[in-house]
Amino acid sequence: MAQFKLSGSMAKRMSALITGGILVAAALPGFAAPVELTLDEAIAMALKSNPAIKISESDMDKANWDVSMAKAGKAPSVTLSHNASRSKTAESKILGTTIPSSIGDRYANSVDMTLPLYTGGKVEGTIEKAKLGLKVSDLGIEKAQQQVKLDATTGYYGILQTRNLVKLSEESLDRLNAHLKNVEAQYGAGTVAKSDVLRSEVEKAKAEQSLIKAKNSYELAVSGLNNIIGLPLDTQIALKEELNYAKYDKTLEECISAALVNRPDLAQAAASLDIAKTEIKVAESGKKLTVAATASEKWNDKDFPGTDNNTWAIGINASYNLFDAGVTKSKVKGAEAGLDKATQQLRQAKDSAQLEVRQAYLNMQEAEKRIETSNVAVTKAEEDYKIAQVRYSAGVGTNLDVIDSQVALTSAKTDYVQALYDYNTSRAKLDKAMGVTVK
């Protein structure tokens, strides 16, 4: 066989090409290293990139400008205007003298200033309403942050849950494969019937289907978290934490009290109630005196730009609406109805908050109890499976006993994982229900 030897320079070039090819391959999606994340890191990424928070920040920015616009109502307004016109006068007679028709131009300019002195509380009420709207928007950011934190947390735990279920499915399949080999060996020795082999093969096929479903659920969970934290949906994630249990030390009453104090949606409802009160003040200003200072200066001329014939005037303008066909009354009644609605909405928000806290707390307690019982069940199921294997190998047990014990073991472990997932997600929901501040 012919042999070829590369020169030193050629060998270096080939080495560089191979290394470059490996680096390029590593950059491809299929070869990309997984992103390692803790729960806190996932939450931080979600808070930084999630569009729900960006939307809330835009709402707050708009509310800031609404406050500026409302405050402008107390400042003087100045208007500059220019008018250009051409007119024709008709032919006329004065004292027997005929004055022919003529066409002439006229140019006029004016600067007018108005300063509100008293508006019956309309401007002040509008400013107060805008400030309260800014407060609602600010609380909206906090509310969005808490929801995003909950979404990221449940998404993170969802990956942990499905990852554990994939592992359980793989373990179940491994046990069934080992058992099938044992059954086939005994069938070959003539100690068991063909039906044991067939039944074991069926159970193995079912386990393979369960594993396929578990892996699909895991991929969906990864895509879901990627969507929440702002990564491409096909990004592979390696979580640094595990599903665990940590005792919760607050009572239900303490949680409800914290919710009534801390929840941003309750503060929003209270601010909306104050907004409804200011709307009544604004509406009532329609039946009060308004006073404004005015000043103007005017110029007019037949030649452009019309800057001759200067006149000016200053004064005080006061007005009172004697009759508006019931418009002001209708506005006041509508604002009062809005106040009644806001009052009931605040009450409803408080009731809903207490119910949400209670549901999350009781669900957490239920999951906590299931963690204890399912953990015991796993220990018993493992022991039962071992006994069933030994009995079958000794010829005193049946194939069905082994399969049933294997199913019971997988079910017990699945229940334990589900209980841990439910406990941790219920605890996260409780934090959100209590209005725990996002750090």
GROMACS .gro file of C-alpha atoms in nm:
model
  439
    1MET     CA    1   0.000   0.000   0.000
    2ALA     CA    2   0.133   0.342  -0.093
    3GLN     CA    3   0.209   0.578   0.197
    4PHE     CA    4   0.216   0.956   0.186
    5LYS     CA    5   0.397   1.186   0.423
    6LEU     CA    6   0.292   1.548   0.463
    7SER     CA    7   0.549   1.822   0.488
    8GLY     CA    8   0.558   2.034   0.804
    9SER     CA    9   0.381   2.331   0.645
   10MET     CA   10   0.118   2.109   0.484
   11ALA     CA   11   0.052   1.933   0.814
   12LYS     CA   12  -0.002   2.269   0.986
   13ARG     CA   13  -0.248   2.377   0.716
   14MET     CA   14  -0.445   2.054   0.744
   15SER     CA   15  -0.452   2.087   1.122
   16ALA     CA   16  -0.581   2.442   1.095
   17LEU     CA   17  -0.853   2.336   0.849
   18ILE     CA   18  -0.967   2.051   1.074
   19THR     CA   19  -0.970   2.274   1.383
   20GLY     CA   20  -1.162   2.544   1.196
   21GLY     CA   21  -1.414   2.287   1.076
   22ILE     CA   22  -1.472   2.169   1.432
   23LEU     CA   23  -1.525   2.527   1.552
   24VAL     CA   24  -1.770   2.596   1.269
   25ALA     CA   25  -1.960   2.277   1.349
   26ALA     CA   26  -1.970   2.371   1.715
   27ALA     CA   27  -2.134   2.700   1.616
   28LEU     CA   28  -2.419   2.521   1.441
   29PRO     CA   29  -2.751   2.491   1.631
   30GLY     CA   30  -2.718   2.119   1.672
   31PHE     CA   31  -2.373   2.151   1.828
   32ALA     CA   32  -2.431   2.463   2.038
   33ALA     CA   33  -2.346   2.425   2.405
   34PRO     CA   34  -2.655   2.440   2.628
   35VAL     CA   35  -2.722   2.755   2.828
   36GLU     CA   36  -2.675   2.684   3.198
   37LEU     CA   37  -2.926   2.859   3.422
   38THR     CA   38  -3.022   2.886   3.785
   39LEU     CA   39  -3.376   2.989   3.873
   40ASP     CA   40  -3.263   3.339   3.970
   41GLU     CA   41  -3.077   3.376   3.640
   42ALA     CA   42  -3.384   3.268   3.444
   43ILE     CA   43  -3.599   3.521   3.632
   44ALA     CA   44  -3.343   3.798   3.571
   45MET     CA   45  -3.338   3.724   3.197
   46ALA     CA   46  -3.717   3.726   3.183
   47LEU     CA   47  -3.739   4.059   3.367
   48LYS     CA   48  -3.487   4.209   3.127
   49SER     CA   49  -3.635   4.094   2.797
   50ASN     CA   50  -4.003   4.006   2.842
   51PRO     CA   51  -4.229   4.231   2.627
   52ALA     CA   52  -4.497   4.250   2.897
   53ILE     CA   53  -4.266   4.466   3.109
   54LYS     CA   54  -4.166   4.677   2.808
   55ILE     CA   55  -4.535   4.743   2.740
   56SER     CA   56  -4.590   4.850   3.102
   57GLU     CA   57  -4.289   5.082   3.083
   58SER     CA   58  -4.433   5.241   2.768
   59ASP     CA   59  -4.762   5.295   2.951
   60MET     CA   60  -4.575   5.470   3.231
   61ASP     CA   61  -4.387   5.688   2.983
   62LYS     CA   62  -4.719   5.794   2.831
   63ALA     CA   63  -4.860   5.864   3.178
   64ASN     CA   64  -4.564   6.094   3.250
   65TRP     CA   65  -4.645   6.295   2.940
   66ASP     CA   66  -5.011   6.305   3.042
   67VAL     CA   67  -4.904   6.471   3.368
   68SER     CA   68  -4.699   6.726   3.175
   69MET     CA   69  -4.994   6.797   2.949
   70ALA     CA   70  -5.227   6.843   3.247
   71LYS     CA   71  -4.985   7.083   3.419
   72ALA     CA   72  -4.970   7.289   3.101
   73GLY     CA   73  -5.330   7.385   3.169
   74LYS     CA   74  -5.210   7.626   3.441
   75ALA     CA   75  -4.954   7.797   3.217
   76PRO     CA   76  -5.025   8.086   2.979
   77SER     CA   77  -5.105   8.001   2.619
   78VAL     CA   78  -4.984   8.230   2.339
   79THR     CA   79  -5.124   8.226   1.987
   80LEU     CA   80  -4.971   8.395   1.685
   81SER     CA   81  -5.199   8.438   1.386
   82HIS     CA   82  -5.176   8.596   1.042
   83ASN     CA   83  -5.460   8.672   0.804
   84ALA     CA   84  -5.432   8.771   0.438
   85SER     CA   85  -5.742   8.866   0.239
   86ARG     CA   86  -5.847   9.030  -0.087
   87SER     CA   87  -6.185   9.202  -0.115
   88LYS     CA   88  -6.385   9.397  -0.367
   89THR     CA   89  -6.600   9.697  -0.283
   90ALA     CA   90  -6.913   9.766  -0.486
   91GLU     CA   91  -6.964  10.087  -0.681
   92SER     CA   92  -7.144  10.349  -0.471
   93LYS     CA   93  -7.263  10.710  -0.479
   94ILE     CA   94  -7.203  10.960  -0.205
   95LEU     CA   95  -7.352  11.312  -0.239
   96GLY     CA   96  -7.393  11.264  -0.609
   97THR     CA   97  -7.037  11.147  -0.654
   98THR     CA   98  -6.987  10.803  -0.797
   99ILE     CA   99  -6.722  10.599  -0.624
  100PRO     CA  100  -6.608  10.320  -0.848
  101SER     CA  101  -6.564   9.964  -0.723
  102SER     CA  102  -6.220   9.864  -0.614
  103ILE     CA  103  -6.018   9.558  -0.524
  104GLY     CA  104  -5.783   9.574  -0.226
  105ASP     CA  105  -5.561   9.357  -0.009
  106ARG     CA  106  -5.549   9.348   0.370
  107TYR     CA  107  -5.289   9.182   0.591
  108ALA     CA  108  -5.340   9.139   0.967
  109ASN     CA  109  -5.125   8.989   1.244
  110SER     CA  110  -5.204   8.930   1.609
  111VAL     CA  111  -5.050   8.782   1.923
  112ASP     CA  112  -5.299   8.668   2.188
  113MET     CA  113  -5.216   8.543   2.539
  114THR     CA  114  -5.450   8.377   2.787
  115LEU     CA  115  -5.360   8.288   3.148
  116PRO     CA  116  -5.615   8.085   3.348
  117LEU     CA  117  -5.659   8.234   3.694
  118TYR     CA  118  -5.946   8.021   3.822
  119THR     CA  119  -6.116   7.727   3.649
  120GLY     CA  120  -6.347   7.604   3.922
  121GLY     CA  121  -6.107   7.319   4.003
  122LYS     CA  122  -6.101   7.175   3.650
  123VAL     CA  123  -5.728   7.220   3.588
  124GLU     CA  124  -5.631   7.110   3.939
  125GLY     CA  125  -5.855   6.805   3.911
  126THR     CA  126  -5.710   6.715   3.571
  127ILE     CA  127  -5.356   6.736   3.710
  128GLU     CA  128  -5.449   6.521   4.011
  129LYS     CA  129  -5.614   6.266   3.782
  130ALA     CA  130  -5.304   6.251   3.561
  131LYS     CA  131  -5.078   6.199   3.863
  132LEU     CA  132  -5.298   5.916   3.985
  133GLY     CA  133  -5.284   5.767   3.635
  134LEU     CA  134  -4.904   5.779   3.659
  135LYS     CA  135  -4.925   5.593   3.990
  136VAL     CA  136  -5.144   5.326   3.828
  137SER     CA  137  -4.891   5.286   3.546
  138ASP     CA  138  -4.604   5.259   3.792
  139LEU     CA  139  -4.790   4.987   3.980
  140GLY     CA  140  -4.858   4.822   3.644
  141ILE     CA  141  -4.484   4.773   3.596
  142GLU     CA  142  -4.459   4.606   3.937
  143LYS     CA  143  -4.759   4.389   3.856
  144ALA     CA  144  -4.607   4.285   3.523
  145GLN     CA  145  -4.276   4.204   3.692
  146GLN     CA  146  -4.448   3.977   3.942
  147GLN     CA  147  -4.635   3.795   3.666
  148VAL     CA  148  -4.319   3.752   3.459
  149LYS     CA  149  -4.136   3.617   3.765
  150LEU     CA  150  -4.416   3.365   3.818
  151ASP     CA  151  -4.411   3.264   3.451
  152ALA     CA  152  -4.034   3.216   3.456
  153THR     CA  153  -4.051   3.020   3.781
  154THR     CA  154  -4.325   2.785   3.663
  155GLY     CA  155  -4.145   2.745   3.330
  156TYR     CA  156  -3.822   2.657   3.510
  157TYR     CA  157  -3.997   2.404   3.734
  158GLY     CA  158  -4.177   2.268   3.429
  159ILE     CA  159  -3.843   2.175   3.274
  160LEU     CA  160  -3.728   2.015   3.599
  161GLN     CA  161  -4.051   1.815   3.618
  162THR     CA  162  -4.042   1.690   3.260
  163ARG     CA  163  -3.669   1.619   3.285
  164ASN     CA  164  -3.735   1.397   3.586
  165LEU     CA  165  -4.024   1.227   3.407
  166VAL     CA  166  -3.794   1.149   3.112
  167LYS     CA  167  -3.551   0.994   3.358
  168LEU     CA  168  -3.829   0.789   3.518
  169SER     CA  169  -3.946   0.670   3.176
  170GLU     CA  170  -3.593   0.565   3.089
  171GLU     CA  171  -3.561   0.379   3.418
  172SER     CA  172  -3.893   0.206   3.358
  173LEU     CA  173  -3.783   0.102   3.010
  174ASP     CA  174  -3.451  -0.027   3.146
  175ARG     CA  175  -3.631  -0.239   3.407
  176LEU     CA  176  -3.867  -0.382   3.146
  177ASN     CA  177  -3.577  -0.459   2.911
  178ALA     CA  178  -3.396  -0.643   3.189
  179HIS     CA  179  -3.711  -0.830   3.281
  180LEU     CA  180  -3.776  -0.923   2.917
  181LYS     CA  181  -3.429  -1.076   2.893
  182ASN     CA  182  -3.500  -1.278   3.206
  183VAL     CA  183  -3.835  -1.396   3.066
  184GLU     CA  184  -3.680  -1.490   2.731
  185ALA     CA  185  -3.407  -1.685   2.909
  186GLN     CA  186  -3.662  -1.875   3.114
  187TYR     CA  187  -3.878  -1.936   2.808
  188GLY     CA  188  -3.575  -2.077   2.632
  189ALA     CA  189  -3.524  -2.309   2.927
  190GLY     CA  190  -3.889  -2.412   2.903
  191THR     CA  191  -3.987  -2.289   3.249
  192VAL     CA  192  -4.237  -2.019   3.141
  193ALA     CA  193  -4.501  -1.990   2.871
  194LYS     CA  194  -4.482  -1.789   2.548
  195SER     CA  195  -4.752  -1.560   2.683
  196ASP     CA  196  -4.506  -1.423   2.942
  197VAL     CA  197  -4.271  -1.318   2.661
  198LEU     CA  198  -4.552  -1.156   2.461
  199ARG     CA  199  -4.689  -0.968   2.762
  200SER     CA  200  -4.341  -0.843   2.853
  201GLU     CA  201  -4.286  -0.722   2.496
  202VAL     CA  202  -4.615  -0.536   2.504
  203GLU     CA  203  -4.521  -0.361   2.830
  204LYS     CA  204  -4.183  -0.269   2.683
  205ALA     CA  205  -4.354  -0.114   2.378
  206LYS     CA  206  -4.584   0.087   2.607
  207ALA     CA  207  -4.283   0.210   2.803
  208GLU     CA  208  -4.115   0.320   2.479
  209GLN     CA  209  -4.426   0.523   2.390
  210SER     CA  210  -4.427   0.682   2.735
  211LEU     CA  211  -4.063   0.779   2.691
  212ILE     CA  212  -4.138   0.940   2.353
  213LYS     CA  213  -4.417   1.146   2.510
  214ALA     CA  214  -4.198   1.242   2.806
  215LYS     CA  215  -3.920   1.365   2.578
  216ASN     CA  216  -4.168   1.567   2.374
  217SER     CA  217  -4.308   1.726   2.691
  218TYR     CA  218  -3.953   1.817   2.793
  219GLU     CA  219  -3.883   1.985   2.457
  220LEU     CA  220  -4.206   2.181   2.483
  221ALA     CA  221  -4.118   2.290   2.837
  222VAL     CA  222  -3.776   2.411   2.717
  223SER     CA  223  -3.935   2.607   2.432
  224GLY     CA  224  -4.184   2.759   2.676
  225LEU     CA  225  -3.912   2.886   2.908
  226ASN     CA  226  -3.707   3.014   2.613
  227ASN     CA  227  -4.008   3.217   2.505
  228ILE     CA  228  -4.042   3.367   2.854
  229ILE     CA  229  -3.675   3.458   2.902
  230GLY     CA  230  -3.619   3.585   2.548
  231LEU     CA  231  -3.400   3.311   2.399
  232PRO     CA  232  -3.449   3.145   2.058
  233LEU     CA  233  -3.706   2.869   2.099
  234ASP     CA  234  -3.461   2.596   1.993
  235THR     CA  235  -3.197   2.695   2.251
  236GLN     CA  236  -3.090   2.403   2.467
  237ILE     CA  237  -3.101   2.474   2.840
  238ALA     CA  238  -2.915   2.299   3.121
  239LEU     CA  239  -3.072   2.376   3.458
  240LYS     CA  240  -2.841   2.391   3.758
  241GLU     CA  241  -3.108   2.316   4.019
  242GLU     CA  242  -3.335   2.026   4.113
  243LEU     CA  243  -3.690   1.995   4.236
  244ASN     CA  244  -3.669   2.006   4.614
  245TYR     CA  245  -3.877   2.070   4.922
  246ALA     CA  246  -3.830   2.360   5.164
  247LYS     CA  247  -4.068   2.415   5.454
  248TYR     CA  248  -4.286   2.729   5.434
  249ASP     CA  249  -4.315   2.909   5.768
  250LYS     CA  250  -4.593   3.166   5.721
  251THR     CA  251  -4.955   3.112   5.827
  252LEU     CA  252  -5.250   3.165   5.595
  253GLU     CA  253  -5.360   3.471   5.792
  254GLU     CA  254  -5.014   3.627   5.759
  255CYS     CA  255  -5.019   3.566   5.385
  256ILE     CA  256  -5.362   3.728   5.344
  257SER     CA  257  -5.256   4.031   5.549
  258ALA     CA  258  -4.943   4.071   5.338
  259ALA     CA  259  -5.148   4.050   5.018
  260LEU     CA  260  -5.387   4.326   5.127
  261VAL     CA  261  -5.089   4.553   5.192
  262ASN     CA  262  -4.850   4.463   4.910
  263ARG     CA  263  -5.048   4.363   4.600
  264PRO     CA  264  -5.007   4.621   4.321
  265ASP     CA  265  -5.348   4.545   4.169
  266LEU     CA  266  -5.515   4.643   4.498
  267ALA     CA  267  -5.316   4.967   4.501
  268GLN     CA  268  -5.424   5.022   4.140
  269ALA     CA  269  -5.788   4.970   4.235
  270ALA     CA  270  -5.750   5.219   4.523
  271ALA     CA  271  -5.589   5.471   4.287
  272SER     CA  272  -5.873   5.417   4.038
  273LEU     CA  273  -6.115   5.501   4.319
  274ASP     CA  274  -5.930   5.829   4.380
  275ILE     CA  275  -5.937   5.898   4.004
  276ALA     CA  276  -6.316   5.855   4.008
  277LYS     CA  277  -6.339   6.112   4.289
  278THR     CA  278  -6.132   6.365   4.093
  279GLU     CA  279  -6.352   6.308   3.788
  280ILE     CA  280  -6.647   6.429   3.994
  281LYS     CA  281  -6.454   6.748   4.082
  282VAL     CA  282  -6.369   6.805   3.717
  283ALA     CA  283  -6.731   6.753   3.614
  284GLU     CA  284  -6.859   6.992   3.883
  285SER     CA  285  -6.627   7.266   3.755
  286GLY     CA  286  -6.870   7.310   3.464
  287LYS     CA  287  -7.111   7.496   3.694
  288LYS     CA  288  -6.849   7.725   3.851
  289LEU     CA  289  -6.706   8.063   3.756
  290THR     CA  290  -6.393   8.072   3.540
  291VAL     CA  291  -6.152   8.366   3.531
  292ALA     CA  292  -5.863   8.426   3.292
  293ALA     CA  293  -5.623   8.713   3.220
  294THR     CA  294  -5.596   8.810   2.855
  295ALA     CA  295  -5.360   9.022   2.649
  296SER     CA  296  -5.339   9.088   2.278
  297GLU     CA  297  -5.151   9.295   2.027
  298LYS     CA  298  -5.261   9.342   1.664
  299TRP     CA  299  -5.121   9.485   1.340
  300ASN     CA  300  -5.288   9.538   1.003
  301ASP     CA  301  -5.195   9.698   0.671
  302LYS     CA  302  -5.281   9.686   0.303
  303ASP     CA  303  -4.922   9.590   0.223
  304PHE     CA  304  -4.757   9.260   0.316
  305PRO     CA  305  -4.667   9.157   0.581
  306GLY     CA  306  -4.907   9.391   0.757
  307THR     CA  307  -4.707   9.536   1.045
  308ASP     CA  308  -4.855   9.890   1.067
  309ASN     CA  309  -5.152  10.025   1.261
  310ASN     CA  310  -5.052   9.867   1.592
  311THR     CA  311  -5.315   9.818   1.866
  312TRP     CA  312  -5.305   9.631   2.198
  313ALA     CA  313  -5.535   9.535   2.483
  314ILE     CA  314  -5.518   9.367   2.824
  315GLY     CA  315  -5.801   9.256   3.046
  316ILE     CA  316  -5.971   9.001   3.268
  317ASN     CA  317  -6.224   8.761   3.126
  318ALA     CA  318  -6.478   8.603   3.364
  319SER     CA  319  -6.753   8.366   3.257
  320TYR     CA  320  -7.027   8.165   3.420
  321ASN     CA  321  -7.235   7.899   3.251
  322LEU     CA  322  -7.599   7.988   3.314
  323PHE     CA  323  -7.754   7.712   3.104
  324ASP     CA  324  -7.597   7.419   2.915
  325ALA     CA  325  -7.905   7.202   2.858
  326GLY     CA  326  -7.802   6.963   3.139
  327VAL     CA  327  -7.456   6.876   3.005
  328THR     CA  328  -7.276   6.950   3.334
  329LYS     CA  329  -7.537   6.767   3.539
  330SER     CA  330  -7.504   6.462   3.314
  331LYS     CA  331  -7.126   6.470   3.350
  332VAL     CA  332  -7.153   6.485   3.730
  333LYS     CA  333  -7.402   6.198   3.745
  334GLY     CA  334  -7.184   5.991   3.512
  335ALA     CA  335  -6.878   6.059   3.730
  336GLU     CA  336  -7.073   5.959   4.041
  337ALA     CA  337  -7.169   5.633   3.872
  338GLY     CA  338  -6.802   5.582   3.791
  339LEU     CA  339  -6.721   5.630   4.160
  340ASP     CA  340  -6.974   5.362   4.258
  341LYS     CA  341  -6.819   5.127   4.002
  342ALA     CA  342  -6.464   5.194   4.127
  343THR     CA  343  -6.578   5.129   4.485
  344GLN     CA  344  -6.719   4.790   4.394
  345GLN     CA  345  -6.412   4.707   4.184
  346LEU     CA  346  -6.187   4.773   4.484
  347ARG     CA  347  -6.403   4.547   4.698
  348GLN     CA  348  -6.400   4.279   4.429
  349ALA     CA  349  -6.021   4.305   4.394
  350LYS     CA  350  -5.975   4.254   4.769
  351ASP     CA  351  -6.204   3.950   4.770
  352SER     CA  352  -6.026   3.802   4.468
  353ALA     CA  353  -5.686   3.861   4.628
  354GLN     CA  354  -5.785   3.680   4.945
  355LEU     CA  355  -5.929   3.391   4.743
  356GLU     CA  356  -5.615   3.367   4.530
  357VAL     CA  357  -5.394   3.357   4.839
  358ARG     CA  358  -5.613   3.094   5.002
  359GLN     CA  359  -5.614   2.873   4.691
  360ALA     CA  360  -5.236   2.890   4.648
  361TYR     CA  361  -5.174   2.827   5.018
  362LEU     CA  362  -5.409   2.529   5.043
  363ASN     CA  363  -5.276   2.380   4.719
  364MET     CA  364  -4.925   2.416   4.858
  365GLN     CA  365  -5.026   2.238   5.179
  366GLU     CA  366  -5.193   1.960   4.983
  367ALA     CA  367  -4.879   1.910   4.771
  368GLU     CA  368  -4.668   1.911   5.087
  369LYS     CA  369  -4.870   1.621   5.228
  370ARG     CA  370  -4.846   1.434   4.897
  371ILE     CA  371  -4.467   1.471   4.905
  372GLU     CA  372  -4.459   1.282   5.235
  373THR     CA  373  -4.697   1.006   5.134
  374SER     CA  374  -4.557   0.956   4.784
  375ASN     CA  375  -4.203   0.935   4.921
  376VAL     CA  376  -4.312   0.650   5.148
  377ALA     CA  377  -4.492   0.488   4.854
  378VAL     CA  378  -4.170   0.495   4.647
  379THR     CA  379  -3.982   0.307   4.919
  380LYS     CA  380  -4.255   0.044   4.948
  381ALA     CA  381  -4.288   0.011   4.569
  382GLU     CA  382  -3.913  -0.046   4.528
  383GLU     CA  383  -3.920  -0.319   4.789
  384ASP     CA  384  -4.228  -0.479   4.628
  385TYR     CA  385  -4.062  -0.476   4.285
  386LYS     CA  386  -3.751  -0.648   4.416
  387ILE     CA  387  -3.960  -0.917   4.586
  388ALA     CA  388  -4.164  -0.975   4.268
  389GLN     CA  389  -3.842  -1.018   4.067
  390VAL     CA  390  -3.698  -1.268   4.310
  391ARG     CA  391  -4.024  -1.465   4.328
  392TYR     CA  392  -4.051  -1.479   3.948
  393SER     CA  393  -3.691  -1.591   3.907
  394ALA     CA  394  -3.754  -1.862   4.168
  395GLY     CA  395  -4.062  -1.979   3.982
  396VAL     CA  396  -4.310  -1.899   4.261
  397GLY     CA  397  -4.427  -1.565   4.124
  398THR     CA  398  -4.601  -1.467   3.802
  399ASN     CA  399  -4.501  -1.238   3.518
  400LEU     CA  400  -4.803  -1.025   3.597
  401ASP     CA  401  -4.675  -0.968   3.952
  402VAL     CA  402  -4.348  -0.827   3.817
  403ILE     CA  403  -4.521  -0.606   3.559
  404ASP     CA  404  -4.773  -0.475   3.813
  405SER     CA  405  -4.500  -0.398   4.066
  406GLN     CA  406  -4.296  -0.221   3.798
  407VAL     CA  407  -4.598  -0.010   3.698
  408ALA     CA  408  -4.665   0.069   4.065
  409LEU     CA  409  -4.301   0.174   4.116
  410THR     CA  410  -4.307   0.407   3.813
  411SER     CA  411  -4.640   0.551   3.926
  412ALA     CA  412  -4.513   0.615   4.281
  413LYS     CA  413  -4.202   0.792   4.155
  414THR     CA  414  -4.413   0.995   3.911
  415ASP     CA  415  -4.646   1.096   4.195
  416TYR     CA  416  -4.346   1.209   4.399
  417VAL     CA  417  -4.212   1.425   4.115
  418GLN     CA  418  -4.560   1.569   4.055
  419ALA     CA  419  -4.599   1.653   4.424
  420LEU     CA  420  -4.265   1.836   4.429
  421TYR     CA  421  -4.361   2.028   4.115
  422ASP     CA  422  -4.704   2.120   4.255
  423TYR     CA  423  -4.552   2.232   4.587
  424ASN     CA  424  -4.292   2.459   4.429
  425THR     CA  425  -4.528   2.611   4.171
  426SER     CA  426  -4.797   2.666   4.435
  427ARG     CA  427  -4.540   2.842   4.651
  428ALA     CA  428  -4.444   3.063   4.356
  429LYS     CA  429  -4.812   3.140   4.295
  430LEU     CA  430  -4.850   3.224   4.663
  431ASP     CA  431  -4.564   3.475   4.642
  432LYS     CA  432  -4.733   3.640   4.346
  433ALA     CA  433  -5.071   3.634   4.521
  434MET     CA  434  -4.912   3.805   4.823
  435GLY     CA  435  -4.756   4.073   4.604
  436VAL     CA  436  -4.400   3.987   4.706
  437THR     CA  437  -4.173   4.255   4.558
  438VAL     CA  438  -3.951   4.147   4.271
  439LYS     CA  439  -3.589   4.222   4.355
   0.00000   0.00000   0.00000
